[in-house]
Amino acid sequence: MIEKTVFLIVGFLLTGVLGGVLGYVLKRRSWAEETRHSLYQARYEEGTSFLDEVSEQIGRRFFLLKRLWWAIEDQNAKRIAQCEAAYFVAVEDWNALYWRNRNKIRLLAGEDQASDFLDYKDNNSGDKPNSLHYKFVIAHRKVMAAKSDMRLSDDAKRQVTELNMKCLVFLERLTSTFIERAMALRLLEIPTGPGGTEQAGAMDAKSIRH
């Protein structure tokens, strides 16, 4: 009788302990899922907001460069001065943000898209870079060269046209990649690849100003 009572007490205690452990595990798992959901939602909202922001930055710099180029083609000194002043404000804003933008693109869309935006190896690619930032650098240089010598206008026009296409393709691919990663629930993945930081020192003063 005593043994039976002891077994009942022990069984009751074990049931209570196991129930408590199971409840703790389930509660912790639920908390982890809720936390992950909250983090994912925040990352998605951050990503959509960033896409709007970076699209505006790209569009603004390109439009102001194109407007400057039109003024140069018309050889209108007053308009050139006005357009140049507005354009260089956009250039300063761009240069203050492109490292941050690259890091965010890497976080949200992966290393390939980040390098398509800014690849430090393009600093040594001459007039044929692949990344968007350096496409802007080359177009900038060619337009400013044509401002001083209109015999260089064909080269400048070609670079502006190529930059236009690069902007369109880059934004389409960036948006598609972000949507694909969001649909596959991959926005919280840790980015792979070097991130390009070890190559940052290779950038020269001219590329930084442009």
Coordinates of C-alpha atoms in Angstrom, one line a residue:
M1 CA 0.0 0.0 0.0
I2 CA 2.8 2.3 0.9
E3 CA 4.8 1.5 -2.3
K4 CA 1.7 2.1 -4.3
T5 CA 1.2 5.5 -2.7
V6 CA 4.9 6.4 -3.3
F7 CA 4.6 5.5 -7.0
L8 CA 1.5 7.6 -7.3
I9 CA 3.3 10.6 -5.7
V10 CA 6.4 10.1 -7.8
G11 CA 4.3 9.8 -10.9
F12 CA 2.4 12.9 -10.1
L13 CA 5.6 14.8 -9.5
L14 CA 7.1 13.6 -12.7
T15 CA 4.0 14.4 -14.7
G16 CA 4.1 17.9 -13.2
V17 CA 7.7 18.4 -14.0
L18 CA 7.4 17.0 -17.6
G19 CA 4.3 19.2 -18.1
G20 CA 6.2 22.2 -16.9
V21 CA 9.2 21.5 -19.2
L22 CA 6.9 20.8 -22.2
G23 CA 5.0 24.0 -21.5
Y24 CA 8.3 26.0 -21.3
V25 CA 9.5 24.4 -24.5
L26 CA 6.3 25.2 -26.4
K27 CA 6.2 28.7 -25.0
R28 CA 9.8 29.4 -26.0
R29 CA 9.2 28.0 -29.5
S30 CA 6.1 30.1 -29.8
W31 CA 8.1 33.2 -28.7
A32 CA 10.9 32.3 -31.1
E33 CA 8.4 32.0 -34.0
E34 CA 6.7 35.3 -33.1
T35 CA 10.1 37.0 -32.8
R36 CA 11.2 35.7 -36.2
H37 CA 7.9 36.8 -37.7
S38 CA 8.4 40.3 -36.3
L39 CA 11.9 40.5 -37.5
Y40 CA 10.9 39.2 -41.0
Q41 CA 8.1 41.8 -41.2
A42 CA 10.5 44.6 -40.2
R43 CA 13.1 43.4 -42.7
Y44 CA 10.4 43.3 -45.5
E45 CA 9.2 46.8 -44.7
E46 CA 12.7 48.1 -44.5
G47 CA 13.4 46.5 -47.9
T48 CA 10.4 48.0 -49.6
S49 CA 11.2 51.4 -48.2
F50 CA 14.8 51.1 -49.3
L51 CA 13.8 50.1 -52.8
D52 CA 11.8 53.3 -53.1
E53 CA 14.6 55.4 -51.7
V54 CA 17.4 54.0 -53.9
S55 CA 15.2 54.2 -57.0
E56 CA 14.6 57.8 -56.3
Q57 CA 18.4 58.4 -55.8
I58 CA 19.2 56.7 -59.1
G59 CA 16.5 58.4 -61.0
R60 CA 17.4 61.8 -59.6
R61 CA 21.1 61.6 -60.4
F62 CA 20.5 60.3 -63.9
F63 CA 17.8 62.9 -64.7
L64 CA 20.0 65.7 -63.5
L65 CA 23.0 64.4 -65.5
K66 CA 20.8 64.0 -68.6
R67 CA 19.5 67.5 -68.2
L68 CA 23.1 68.8 -67.9
W69 CA 24.0 67.0 -71.0
W70 CA 21.1 68.5 -72.9
A71 CA 22.3 72.0 -71.8
I72 CA 25.8 71.1 -73.0
E73 CA 24.4 70.0 -76.4
D74 CA 22.6 73.3 -76.8
Q75 CA 25.7 75.2 -75.7
N76 CA 23.6 77.3 -73.4
A77 CA 26.1 78.7 -70.9
K78 CA 23.4 79.9 -68.4
R79 CA 21.5 76.6 -68.4
I80 CA 24.8 74.7 -68.2
A81 CA 25.7 76.6 -65.0
Q82 CA 22.2 76.0 -63.5
C83 CA 22.0 72.3 -64.4
E84 CA 25.6 71.7 -63.2
A85 CA 24.9 73.3 -59.8
A86 CA 21.8 71.1 -59.3
Y87 CA 23.6 68.0 -60.6
F88 CA 26.5 68.3 -58.2
V89 CA 24.2 68.4 -55.2
A90 CA 22.9 65.0 -56.4
V91 CA 26.4 63.8 -56.8
E92 CA 27.3 64.8 -53.2
D93 CA 24.2 63.1 -51.9
W94 CA 25.0 60.0 -53.9
N95 CA 28.6 59.8 -52.7
A96 CA 27.5 60.2 -49.1
L97 CA 25.2 57.2 -49.4
Y98 CA 26.7 54.6 -51.8
W99 CA 28.6 52.6 -49.2
R100 CA 25.4 52.4 -47.1
N101 CA 23.4 51.5 -50.2
R102 CA 25.8 48.7 -51.1
N103 CA 25.6 47.2 -47.6
K104 CA 21.8 47.3 -47.6
I105 CA 21.5 45.8 -51.1
R106 CA 23.9 43.0 -49.9
L107 CA 21.7 42.4 -46.9
L108 CA 18.4 42.4 -48.7
A109 CA 19.3 41.0 -52.1
G110 CA 22.7 39.3 -51.8
E111 CA 26.3 39.8 -52.8
D112 CA 25.7 39.6 -56.6
Q113 CA 23.2 42.5 -56.6
A114 CA 25.5 44.5 -54.2
S115 CA 28.4 44.1 -56.7
D116 CA 26.1 45.0 -59.6
F117 CA 25.5 48.3 -57.7
L118 CA 29.1 48.9 -56.7
D119 CA 32.0 46.7 -57.6
Y120 CA 35.4 48.1 -56.4
K121 CA 37.2 46.1 -59.1
D122 CA 35.6 48.5 -61.6
N123 CA 38.0 51.1 -60.4
N124 CA 40.5 49.5 -62.8
S125 CA 38.0 48.8 -65.6
G126 CA 38.6 51.9 -67.7
D127 CA 35.6 53.0 -69.7
K128 CA 33.9 49.6 -69.5
P129 CA 32.8 49.0 -65.9
N130 CA 30.0 46.6 -65.0
S131 CA 28.6 48.1 -61.8
L132 CA 26.1 51.0 -61.7
H133 CA 28.2 53.3 -59.6
Y134 CA 31.1 53.2 -62.0
K135 CA 28.8 53.6 -64.9
F136 CA 27.8 56.9 -63.4
V137 CA 31.5 57.7 -62.8
I138 CA 32.3 57.1 -66.5
A139 CA 29.3 59.0 -67.8
H140 CA 30.1 61.9 -65.5
R141 CA 33.6 62.1 -66.8
K142 CA 32.6 61.9 -70.4
V143 CA 29.9 64.6 -70.0
M144 CA 32.3 66.9 -68.2
A145 CA 34.9 66.3 -70.9
A146 CA 32.4 67.2 -73.7
K147 CA 31.5 70.4 -71.8
S148 CA 35.1 71.5 -72.4
D149 CA 35.4 70.0 -75.9
M150 CA 32.3 69.2 -78.0
R151 CA 34.4 67.0 -80.2
L152 CA 34.0 64.5 -77.5
S153 CA 30.2 64.7 -77.5
D154 CA 29.6 61.4 -79.3
D155 CA 31.4 59.5 -76.6
A156 CA 29.5 61.3 -73.9
K157 CA 26.2 60.7 -75.6
R158 CA 27.0 57.0 -75.9
Q159 CA 27.9 56.7 -72.2
V160 CA 24.7 58.5 -71.1
T161 CA 22.6 56.1 -73.2
E162 CA 24.4 53.1 -71.8
L163 CA 23.9 54.5 -68.3
N164 CA 20.2 54.9 -68.9
M165 CA 19.9 51.2 -69.8
K166 CA 22.0 50.1 -66.9
C167 CA 19.8 52.0 -64.5
L168 CA 16.7 50.4 -65.8
V169 CA 18.1 46.8 -65.8
F170 CA 19.7 47.2 -62.4
L171 CA 16.4 48.4 -60.7
E172 CA 14.4 45.7 -62.4
R173 CA 16.8 43.0 -61.3
L174 CA 17.1 44.4 -57.8
T175 CA 13.3 44.5 -57.3
S176 CA 12.9 41.0 -58.8
T177 CA 15.6 39.5 -56.5
F178 CA 14.1 41.1 -53.4
I179 CA 10.6 39.8 -54.2
E180 CA 12.0 36.3 -54.9
R181 CA 13.8 36.3 -51.6
A182 CA 10.8 37.6 -49.8
M183 CA 8.5 35.0 -51.3
A184 CA 11.1 32.3 -50.3
L185 CA 11.3 33.6 -46.8
R186 CA 15.0 34.3 -47.2
L187 CA 15.2 37.9 -46.1
L188 CA 16.8 37.0 -42.8
E189 CA 19.7 35.0 -44.3
I190 CA 23.2 36.1 -43.5
P191 CA 24.8 37.4 -46.7
T192 CA 27.6 35.3 -48.1
G193 CA 30.7 36.6 -50.0
P194 CA 33.4 39.1 -49.1
G195 CA 31.1 42.2 -49.3
G196 CA 33.9 44.0 -51.1
T197 CA 35.2 45.8 -48.0
E198 CA 38.8 44.6 -48.5
Q199 CA 38.8 46.3 -51.9
A200 CA 37.5 49.6 -50.7
G201 CA 41.0 50.9 -50.4
A202 CA 41.5 50.6 -54.1
M203 CA 39.2 53.4 -54.8
D204 CA 41.0 56.6 -56.0
A205 CA 40.1 60.2 -55.2
K206 CA 38.6 60.8 -58.6
S207 CA 36.0 57.9 -58.3
I208 CA 35.1 59.2 -54.8
R209 CA 34.4 62.7 -56.1
H210 CA 32.2 61.4 -59.0

